mmCIF file of C-alpha atoms in Angstrom:
data_model
loop_
_atom_site.group_PDB
_atom_site.id
_atom_site.type_symbol
_atom_site.label_atom_id
_atom_site.label_comp_id
_atom_site.label_asym_id
_atom_site.label_seq_id
_atom_site.Cartn_x
_atom_site.Cartn_y
_atom_site.Cartn_z
ATOM 1 C CA MET A 558 -0.334 15.056 15.861
ATOM 2 C CA PRO A 559 -2.211 18.120 14.509
ATOM 3 C CA LEU A 560 -2.409 19.297 11.064
ATOM 4 C CA HIS A 561 0.950 20.240 9.784
ATOM 5 C CA PRO A 562 1.202 23.869 9.632
ATOM 6 C CA GLN A 563 2.797 23.233 5.634
ATOM 7 C CA ALA A 564 -0.379 21.546 5.089
ATOM 8 C CA THR A 565 -2.722 23.842 6.503
ATOM 9 C CA ALA A 566 -1.455 26.924 4.441
ATOM 10 C CA VAL A 567 -1.260 24.420 1.534
ATOM 11 C CA LEU A 568 -5.341 23.756 1.992
ATOM 12 C CA LYS A 569 -6.007 27.397 2.555
ATOM 13 C CA ARG A 570 -4.222 28.310 -0.639
ATOM 14 C CA MET A 571 -5.886 26.266 -2.311
ATOM 15 C CA GLU A 572 -9.738 27.355 -0.898
ATOM 16 C CA GLU A 573 -8.641 30.860 -1.920
ATOM 17 C CA ASP A 574 -8.045 29.891 -5.083
ATOM 18 C CA GLY A 575 -11.697 28.040 -5.371
ATOM 19 C CA PHE A 576 -11.037 24.539 -4.986
ATOM 20 C CA ARG A 577 -13.565 22.730 -4.018
ATOM 21 C CA LEU A 578 -14.461 19.029 -4.489
ATOM 22 C CA SER A 579 -18.268 18.743 -3.614
ATOM 23 C CA PRO A 580 -21.057 15.756 -4.145
ATOM 24 C CA GLU A 581 -23.389 18.771 -5.329
ATOM 25 C CA MET A 582 -21.192 18.362 -8.119
ATOM 26 C CA THR A 583 -22.046 16.655 -11.292
ATOM 27 C CA PRO A 584 -19.113 14.405 -12.572
ATOM 28 C CA THR A 585 -18.798 17.039 -15.531
ATOM 29 C CA GLU A 586 -18.132 19.933 -13.175
ATOM 30 C CA MET A 587 -15.947 18.333 -11.000
ATOM 31 C CA ARG A 588 -13.720 17.212 -13.624
ATOM 32 C CA GLY A 589 -13.748 20.906 -15.257
ATOM 33 C CA HIS A 590 -12.874 22.689 -12.106
ATOM 34 C CA THR A 591 -9.827 19.846 -10.835
ATOM 35 C CA ILE A 592 -8.322 20.131 -14.499
ATOM 36 C CA GLN A 593 -8.691 24.036 -14.075
ATOM 37 C CA SER A 594 -7.264 23.994 -10.274
ATOM 38 C CA GLN A 595 -4.137 21.566 -11.367
ATOM 39 C CA GLN A 596 -3.281 23.436 -14.654
ATOM 40 C CA GLU A 597 -1.360 26.036 -12.285
ATOM 41 C CA ALA A 598 1.649 23.315 -11.711
ATOM 42 C CA GLY A 599 4.866 23.668 -13.646
ATOM 43 C CA PRO A 600 5.618 20.682 -15.129
ATOM 44 C CA ALA A 601 9.658 19.584 -14.533
ATOM 45 C CA GLU A 602 11.549 18.414 -17.863
ATOM 46 C CA VAL A 603 12.704 14.818 -18.722
ATOM 47 C CA GLY A 604 14.345 13.157 -21.112
ATOM 48 C CA ARG A 605 11.230 12.523 -23.382
ATOM 49 C CA VAL A 606 7.466 12.421 -24.044
ATOM 50 C CA ALA A 607 5.331 10.862 -26.190
ATOM 51 C CA ASP A 608 1.586 9.797 -26.111
ATOM 52 C CA ARG A 609 0.307 6.761 -27.820
ATOM 53 C CA ILE A 610 -2.809 5.020 -28.018
ATOM 54 C CA ILE A 611 -3.675 1.278 -27.621
ATOM 55 C CA ARG A 612 -6.873 -1.075 -28.306
ATOM 56 C CA GLY A 613 -8.568 -1.307 -25.510
ATOM 57 C CA PRO A 614 -10.186 -4.629 -23.656
ATOM 58 C CA ASP A 615 -13.516 -3.643 -25.483
ATOM 59 C CA GLY A 616 -12.116 -2.118 -28.423
ATOM 60 C CA ASN A 617 -11.551 1.415 -27.031
ATOM 61 C CA ASP A 618 -9.250 3.798 -27.818
ATOM 62 C CA LEU A 619 -6.554 3.765 -24.519
ATOM 63 C CA PRO A 620 -4.338 6.510 -24.769
ATOM 64 C CA LEU A 621 -0.643 6.291 -23.073
ATOM 65 C CA ARG A 622 1.496 8.620 -22.031
ATOM 66 C CA ILE A 623 5.051 7.469 -21.999
ATOM 67 C CA PHE A 624 7.994 9.490 -20.262
ATOM 68 C CA TRP A 625 11.284 8.721 -20.678
ATOM 69 C CA PRO A 626 14.258 9.906 -18.528
ATOM 70 C CA HIS A 627 17.415 12.172 -19.222
ATOM 71 C CA GLY A 628 19.921 9.763 -20.548
ATOM 72 C CA ALA A 629 17.209 6.565 -20.985
ATOM 73 C CA GLY A 630 18.939 4.586 -23.778
ATOM 74 C CA ASP A 631 22.625 5.787 -23.099
ATOM 75 C CA GLY A 632 23.952 2.858 -21.261
ATOM 76 C CA ASP A 633 24.135 -0.886 -22.049
ATOM 77 C CA ARG A 634 21.078 -1.593 -19.620
ATOM 78 C CA LEU A 635 17.666 -0.980 -20.234
ATOM 79 C CA PRO A 636 15.800 1.143 -17.308
ATOM 80 C CA GLY A 637 13.009 -0.389 -15.473
ATOM 81 C CA VAL A 638 9.552 0.461 -16.069
ATOM 82 C CA VAL A 639 6.643 1.942 -13.691
ATOM 83 C CA VAL A 640 2.972 1.507 -15.408
ATOM 84 C CA TYR A 641 0.595 4.477 -13.860
ATOM 85 C CA PHE A 642 -2.568 4.978 -12.692
ATOM 86 C CA HIS A 643 -4.468 8.819 -12.057
ATOM 87 C CA GLY A 644 -6.238 8.829 -8.601
ATOM 88 C CA GLY A 645 -9.769 10.507 -9.049
ATOM 89 C CA GLY A 646 -11.913 7.972 -7.791
ATOM 90 C CA TRP A 647 -12.220 6.648 -11.181
ATOM 91 C CA VAL A 648 -14.421 9.458 -11.719
ATOM 92 C CA ILE A 649 -12.165 12.784 -12.765
ATOM 93 C CA GLY A 650 -8.487 13.216 -12.964
ATOM 94 C CA SER A 651 -6.410 12.313 -16.387
ATOM 95 C CA ILE A 652 -2.894 11.886 -17.500
ATOM 96 C CA GLU A 653 -3.060 15.700 -17.857
ATOM 97 C CA THR A 654 -4.190 16.598 -13.790
ATOM 98 C CA HIS A 655 -1.131 14.432 -13.043
ATOM 99 C CA GLU A 656 1.492 14.516 -14.768
ATOM 100 C CA PRO A 657 3.792 17.176 -12.764
ATOM 101 C CA GLN A 658 3.700 14.412 -9.904
ATOM 102 C CA VAL A 659 4.753 11.711 -12.559
ATOM 103 C CA ARG A 660 7.621 13.922 -14.199
ATOM 104 C CA SER A 661 8.902 14.737 -10.583
ATOM 105 C CA MET A 662 9.072 10.565 -10.176
ATOM 106 C CA VAL A 663 10.946 10.075 -13.841
ATOM 107 C CA ASN A 664 13.725 12.423 -12.221
ATOM 108 C CA ARG A 665 13.898 10.884 -9.210
ATOM 109 C CA THR A 666 14.052 7.171 -10.102
ATOM 110 C CA GLY A 667 15.398 7.096 -13.377
ATOM 111 C CA LEU A 668 12.391 5.075 -14.344
ATOM 112 C CA VAL A 669 10.333 5.274 -17.433
ATOM 113 C CA TYR A 670 6.514 5.735 -16.344
ATOM 114 C CA VAL A 671 3.571 4.999 -18.779
ATOM 115 C CA SER A 672 0.738 7.073 -17.563
ATOM 116 C CA VAL A 673 -2.491 5.283 -18.758
ATOM 117 C CA GLU A 674 -5.884 7.408 -19.148
ATOM 118 C CA TYR A 675 -8.469 4.471 -18.291
ATOM 119 C CA ARG A 676 -12.044 4.988 -19.201
ATOM 120 C CA LEU A 677 -14.086 6.716 -16.086
ATOM 121 C CA ALA A 678 -17.045 6.645 -14.459
ATOM 122 C CA PRO A 679 -19.819 6.926 -14.274
ATOM 123 C CA GLU A 680 -20.303 6.422 -18.603
ATOM 124 C CA ASP A 681 -17.711 3.372 -17.787
ATOM 125 C CA PRO A 682 -18.483 2.138 -14.435
ATOM 126 C CA PHE A 683 -16.762 -1.240 -13.089
ATOM 127 C CA PRO A 684 -14.906 -3.387 -14.212
ATOM 128 C CA ALA A 685 -14.089 -0.721 -17.670
ATOM 129 C CA ALA A 686 -11.332 0.916 -15.465
ATOM 130 C CA VAL A 687 -10.169 -2.541 -14.153
ATOM 131 C CA GLU A 688 -10.019 -3.969 -17.516
ATOM 132 C CA ASP A 689 -7.773 -0.778 -18.930
ATOM 133 C CA CYS A 690 -5.262 -0.444 -16.608
ATOM 134 C CA TYR A 691 -4.023 -4.090 -16.958
ATOM 135 C CA GLU A 692 -4.562 -4.015 -20.725
ATOM 136 C CA ALA A 693 -2.162 -1.031 -20.740
ATOM 137 C CA THR A 694 -0.076 -3.237 -17.933
ATOM 138 C CA CYS A 695 0.021 -6.392 -20.501
ATOM 139 C CA TRP A 696 1.197 -3.959 -23.376
ATOM 140 C CA VAL A 697 3.989 -2.647 -21.880
ATOM 141 C CA ALA A 698 5.064 -5.945 -21.243
ATOM 142 C CA ALA A 699 4.865 -7.000 -24.727
ATOM 143 C CA ASN A 700 5.839 -3.709 -26.033
ATOM 144 C CA ALA A 701 9.219 -3.890 -23.760
ATOM 145 C CA ALA A 702 11.748 -3.955 -26.608
ATOM 146 C CA GLU A 703 9.976 -1.023 -28.459
ATOM 147 C CA LEU A 704 9.702 1.260 -25.396
ATOM 148 C CA GLY A 705 13.611 0.691 -24.543
ATOM 149 C CA VAL A 706 12.117 -0.859 -21.394
ATOM 150 C CA ASP A 707 13.137 -4.270 -19.164
ATOM 151 C CA PRO A 708 10.043 -5.984 -18.628
ATOM 152 C CA ALA A 709 11.920 -8.402 -16.189
ATOM 153 C CA ARG A 710 11.703 -4.949 -14.038
ATOM 154 C CA LEU A 711 8.064 -3.410 -14.297
ATOM 155 C CA ALA A 712 6.227 -2.084 -11.270
ATOM 156 C CA VAL A 713 2.684 -0.716 -10.969
ATOM 157 C CA ALA A 714 1.954 2.460 -9.306
ATOM 158 C CA GLY A 715 -1.305 4.737 -8.575
ATOM 159 C CA ASP A 716 -2.735 7.140 -5.966
ATOM 160 C CA SER A 717 -6.095 6.839 -4.251
ATOM 161 C CA ALA A 718 -8.183 5.281 -7.394
ATOM 162 C CA GLY A 719 -5.235 4.670 -9.227
ATOM 163 C CA GLY A 720 -3.488 3.052 -6.089
ATOM 164 C CA ASN A 721 -7.009 1.246 -5.562
ATOM 165 C CA LEU A 722 -6.344 0.181 -9.820
ATOM 166 C CA ALA A 723 -2.688 -0.354 -8.922
ATOM 167 C CA ALA A 724 -3.054 -3.281 -6.336
ATOM 168 C CA VAL A 725 -6.515 -4.737 -8.396
ATOM 169 C CA THR A 726 -3.634 -4.861 -11.282
ATOM 170 C CA ALA A 727 -1.100 -6.814 -9.609
ATOM 171 C CA MET A 728 -3.866 -8.964 -8.563
ATOM 172 C CA ALA A 729 -5.603 -9.637 -11.722
ATOM 173 C CA ALA A 730 -1.980 -10.693 -13.290
ATOM 174 C CA ARG A 731 -1.587 -13.005 -10.411
ATOM 175 C CA ASP A 732 -5.143 -14.586 -11.245
ATOM 176 C CA ARG A 733 -4.367 -14.141 -15.190
ATOM 177 C CA GLY A 734 -1.105 -15.608 -16.137
ATOM 178 C CA GLY A 735 -0.017 -12.049 -16.455
ATOM 179 C CA PRO A 736 3.096 -10.451 -16.732
ATOM 180 C CA PRO A 737 5.133 -10.502 -13.498
ATOM 181 C CA ILE A 738 4.678 -7.392 -11.714
ATOM 182 C CA ALA A 739 8.068 -6.431 -9.878
ATOM 183 C CA PHE A 740 6.540 -3.584 -7.297
ATOM 184 C CA GLN A 741 3.482 -1.887 -6.897
ATOM 185 C CA PHE A 742 3.588 1.299 -5.069
ATOM 186 C CA LEU A 743 -0.134 2.632 -4.397
ATOM 187 C CA VAL A 744 -0.316 6.380 -2.687
ATOM 188 C CA TYR A 745 -3.392 6.207 -0.043
ATOM 189 C CA PRO A 746 -5.125 3.651 -2.188
ATOM 190 C CA CYS A 747 -8.760 3.035 -1.584
ATOM 191 C CA CYS A 748 -8.587 -0.481 -0.677
ATOM 192 C CA ASP A 749 -12.444 -1.156 0.158
ATOM 193 C CA MET A 750 -15.727 0.381 -0.638
ATOM 194 C CA ASP A 751 -17.490 0.126 2.651
ATOM 195 C CA PRO A 752 -17.819 3.893 4.151
ATOM 196 C CA ASP A 753 -19.058 2.598 6.944
ATOM 197 C CA ALA A 754 -16.298 0.322 7.936
ATOM 198 C CA TRP A 755 -13.433 1.605 8.687
ATOM 199 C CA TRP A 756 -12.790 4.697 11.298
ATOM 200 C CA SER A 757 -10.534 6.377 9.396
ATOM 201 C CA MET A 758 -13.643 7.276 7.488
ATOM 202 C CA ALA A 759 -15.651 8.374 10.345
ATOM 203 C CA ALA A 760 -12.744 10.534 12.225
ATOM 204 C CA ASN A 761 -11.487 12.167 8.821
ATOM 205 C CA ALA A 762 -15.716 12.095 7.687
ATOM 206 C CA ASP A 763 -15.592 16.281 7.106
ATOM 207 C CA GLY A 764 -11.677 16.289 5.529
ATOM 208 C CA PRO A 765 -9.930 18.049 5.312
ATOM 209 C CA LEU A 766 -9.913 18.128 1.235
ATOM 210 C CA LEU A 767 -11.685 14.610 0.487
ATOM 211 C CA THR A 768 -14.759 14.008 2.919
ATOM 212 C CA ARG A 769 -16.479 10.251 3.886
ATOM 213 C CA ALA A 770 -19.499 12.235 1.539
ATOM 214 C CA ILE A 771 -17.561 12.731 -1.316
ATOM 215 C CA MET A 772 -16.378 9.052 -1.171
ATOM 216 C CA VAL A 773 -19.418 8.027 -1.104
ATOM 217 C CA TRP A 774 -20.077 10.169 -4.598
ATOM 218 C CA PHE A 775 -17.585 8.532 -5.912
ATOM 219 C CA TYR A 776 -18.383 4.785 -5.073
ATOM 220 C CA ASP A 777 -21.736 4.800 -6.304
ATOM 221 C CA HIS A 778 -20.648 6.445 -9.739
ATOM 222 C CA TYR A 779 -17.817 3.506 -9.914
ATOM 223 C CA THR A 780 -19.599 0.371 -8.376
ATOM 224 C CA GLY A 781 -22.288 0.725 -10.891
ATOM 225 C CA ASP A 782 -24.662 -2.620 -9.644
ATOM 226 C CA ALA A 783 -21.667 -4.460 -9.238
ATOM 227 C CA ASP A 784 -20.709 -6.435 -5.662
ATOM 228 C CA ARG A 785 -19.113 -3.946 -3.736
ATOM 229 C CA THR A 786 -16.857 -6.973 -2.055
ATOM 230 C CA ASP A 787 -15.433 -7.835 -5.173
ATOM 231 C CA PRO A 788 -11.938 -8.290 -4.759
ATOM 232 C CA TYR A 789 -10.847 -6.409 -8.071
ATOM 233 C CA MET A 790 -13.135 -3.452 -6.854
ATOM 234 C CA SER A 791 -11.947 -3.757 -3.174
ATOM 235 C CA PRO A 792 -9.029 -5.769 -2.631
ATOM 236 C CA VAL A 793 -9.254 -6.083 1.298
ATOM 237 C CA HIS A 794 -11.966 -9.255 0.266
ATOM 238 C CA ALA A 795 -9.888 -11.084 -1.863
ATOM 239 C CA ALA A 796 -9.821 -14.768 -1.274
ATOM 240 C CA SER A 797 -6.040 -14.535 -0.932
ATOM 241 C CA HIS A 798 -3.209 -11.975 -1.326
ATOM 242 C CA ALA A 799 -0.051 -14.698 -1.069
ATOM 243 C CA ASP A 800 2.342 -14.426 -3.868
ATOM 244 C CA LEU A 801 1.375 -10.850 -4.725
ATOM 245 C CA PRO A 802 4.924 -8.309 -5.492
ATOM 246 C CA PRO A 803 6.656 -6.754 -3.105
ATOM 247 C CA GLY A 804 5.409 -3.002 -2.366
ATOM 248 C CA LEU A 805 5.308 0.030 -0.951
ATOM 249 C CA ILE A 806 2.158 1.470 0.601
ATOM 250 C CA ILE A 807 1.939 5.966 1.557
ATOM 251 C CA THR A 808 -0.985 6.470 3.783
ATOM 252 C CA ALA A 809 -1.778 10.034 5.267
ATOM 253 C CA GLU A 810 -2.843 10.312 8.907
ATOM 254 C CA TYR A 811 -5.465 13.065 7.785
ATOM 255 C CA ASP A 812 -7.254 11.195 4.982
ATOM 256 C CA VAL A 813 -10.224 8.683 5.088
ATOM 257 C CA LEU A 814 -8.719 6.093 3.528
ATOM 258 C CA CYS A 815 -5.787 5.844 6.078
ATOM 259 C CA ASP A 816 -7.324 2.642 7.971
ATOM 260 C CA GLU A 817 -8.129 0.665 5.249
ATOM 261 C CA ALA A 818 -4.990 1.307 3.521
ATOM 262 C CA GLU A 819 -3.038 -0.033 6.142
ATOM 263 C CA ALA A 820 -5.345 -3.140 6.616
ATOM 264 C CA TYR A 821 -4.710 -3.994 3.092
ATOM 265 C CA ALA A 822 -0.796 -3.824 4.214
ATOM 266 C CA ALA A 823 -1.184 -5.986 6.901
ATOM 267 C CA GLN A 824 -3.055 -8.445 5.019
ATOM 268 C CA LEU A 825 -0.335 -8.325 2.272
ATOM 269 C CA ALA A 826 2.314 -8.931 5.204
ATOM 270 C CA ALA A 827 0.180 -11.882 6.714
ATOM 271 C CA ALA A 828 0.374 -13.383 3.203
ATOM 272 C CA GLY A 829 4.480 -13.336 2.977
ATOM 273 C CA CYS A 830 4.370 -10.742 0.500
ATOM 274 C CA ASP A 831 7.463 -8.316 1.616
ATOM 275 C CA VAL A 832 5.347 -4.661 2.420
ATOM 276 C CA THR A 833 7.022 -1.255 3.703
ATOM 277 C CA CYS A 834 3.710 0.570 4.917
ATOM 278 C CA SER A 835 4.503 4.151 6.153
ATOM 279 C CA ARG A 836 2.059 6.511 7.751
ATOM 280 C CA TYR A 837 2.871 10.206 7.177
ATOM 281 C CA ASP A 838 1.317 12.452 10.042
ATOM 282 C CA GLY A 839 -0.250 15.627 9.519
ATOM 283 C CA MET A 840 -1.169 14.921 6.138
ATOM 284 C CA PHE A 841 -3.954 14.683 4.177
ATOM 285 C CA HIS A 842 -5.502 12.989 1.093
ATOM 286 C CA GLY A 843 -3.492 14.412 -1.803
ATOM 287 C CA PHE A 844 -0.439 15.808 -0.075
ATOM 288 C CA PHE A 845 1.742 13.364 -2.159
ATOM 289 C CA GLY A 846 1.901 16.173 -5.677
ATOM 290 C CA PHE A 847 2.971 18.849 -3.374
ATOM 291 C CA ASP A 848 6.502 18.546 -3.233
ATOM 292 C CA SER A 849 7.711 22.089 -3.548
ATOM 293 C CA ASP A 850 5.624 22.951 -0.711
ATOM 294 C CA MET A 851 5.869 20.521 1.961
ATOM 295 C CA ASP A 852 8.290 18.971 3.451
ATOM 296 C CA ALA A 853 6.739 15.348 4.349
ATOM 297 C CA ALA A 854 5.516 15.434 0.293
ATOM 298 C CA GLU A 855 9.141 15.459 -0.563
ATOM 299 C CA ALA A 856 10.392 12.839 2.296
ATOM 300 C CA ALA A 857 7.682 10.621 0.527
ATOM 301 C CA GLN A 858 8.690 11.153 -3.102
ATOM 302 C CA GLN A 859 12.226 10.168 -1.514
ATOM 303 C CA GLU A 860 11.104 7.119 0.097
ATOM 304 C CA ALA A 861 9.084 6.332 -3.447
ATOM 305 C CA ALA A 862 12.037 6.745 -5.215
ATOM 306 C CA ALA A 863 14.000 4.871 -3.198
ATOM 307 C CA ALA A 864 11.847 1.879 -3.145
ATOM 308 C CA LEU A 865 11.245 2.184 -6.787
ATOM 309 C CA ARG A 866 14.880 2.322 -7.543
ATOM 310 C CA ALA A 867 15.931 -0.512 -5.268
ATOM 311 C CA ALA A 868 13.141 -2.847 -6.801
ATOM 312 C CA LEU A 869 14.110 -2.481 -10.053
ATOM 313 C CA ALA A 870 17.780 -1.914 -9.787
#
């Protein structure tokens, strides 16, 4: 279907506001531009918020922001917990840029969210972000009592690069004997680092919003000298997708990452994982956070919240 009129209106407004992503920018320029653009959204009220800094895998400071829903701790049963990794191509984005989206999901699910400020490239290329995300997930499981959550009902989630990191964290937990992951929720995740391997990368090369050139810019900053087929970088290349947690993968029709994300869902299903893949036609990469502007984003958040509640009930 054509780009949805509501999507067109949102993209036009972003353009009028001066928002753009360009491979001509430096990482510093793009980070400042993105933060300025995202701060206009007013965050929803949640029950409680707290910041923590834990020790990262390389002795680095690893900031976390913990969001409790209204009523958390009022009942006899502890809530489930979602460890969340923000998007931004492993180069931009932060806890702050994605906080409105996280707060919305906390209220929709009634679950605790732990948002992770993993290290960014190019200052800290692969595998720094992977190791930070895995370390944060292990910390949440080990400190569940302090957080007031049930470690047996732990999910990982993320969008775009964060979806990649959530998928990889689930894989690392399987491979390393880490904490059991009950569910993985991936929003238009990047699953490969080869821009020439997927039809959607060619079909949507000029966007809207996220282009092939910008993705290549992200890849070049993130991967360093590492093998781009490393499964902890490109999970489609894993030798096995068996014994990974069930999940929900959301894709967008007008997204350079649409095809590879759906291929990853097919790999999970073929390996016996209980996975749902939902494509939102007429939508662009990044639509999920615009629930107040687009019916499809509202529907996607509702679908995600229902899946998380069911998985962590």
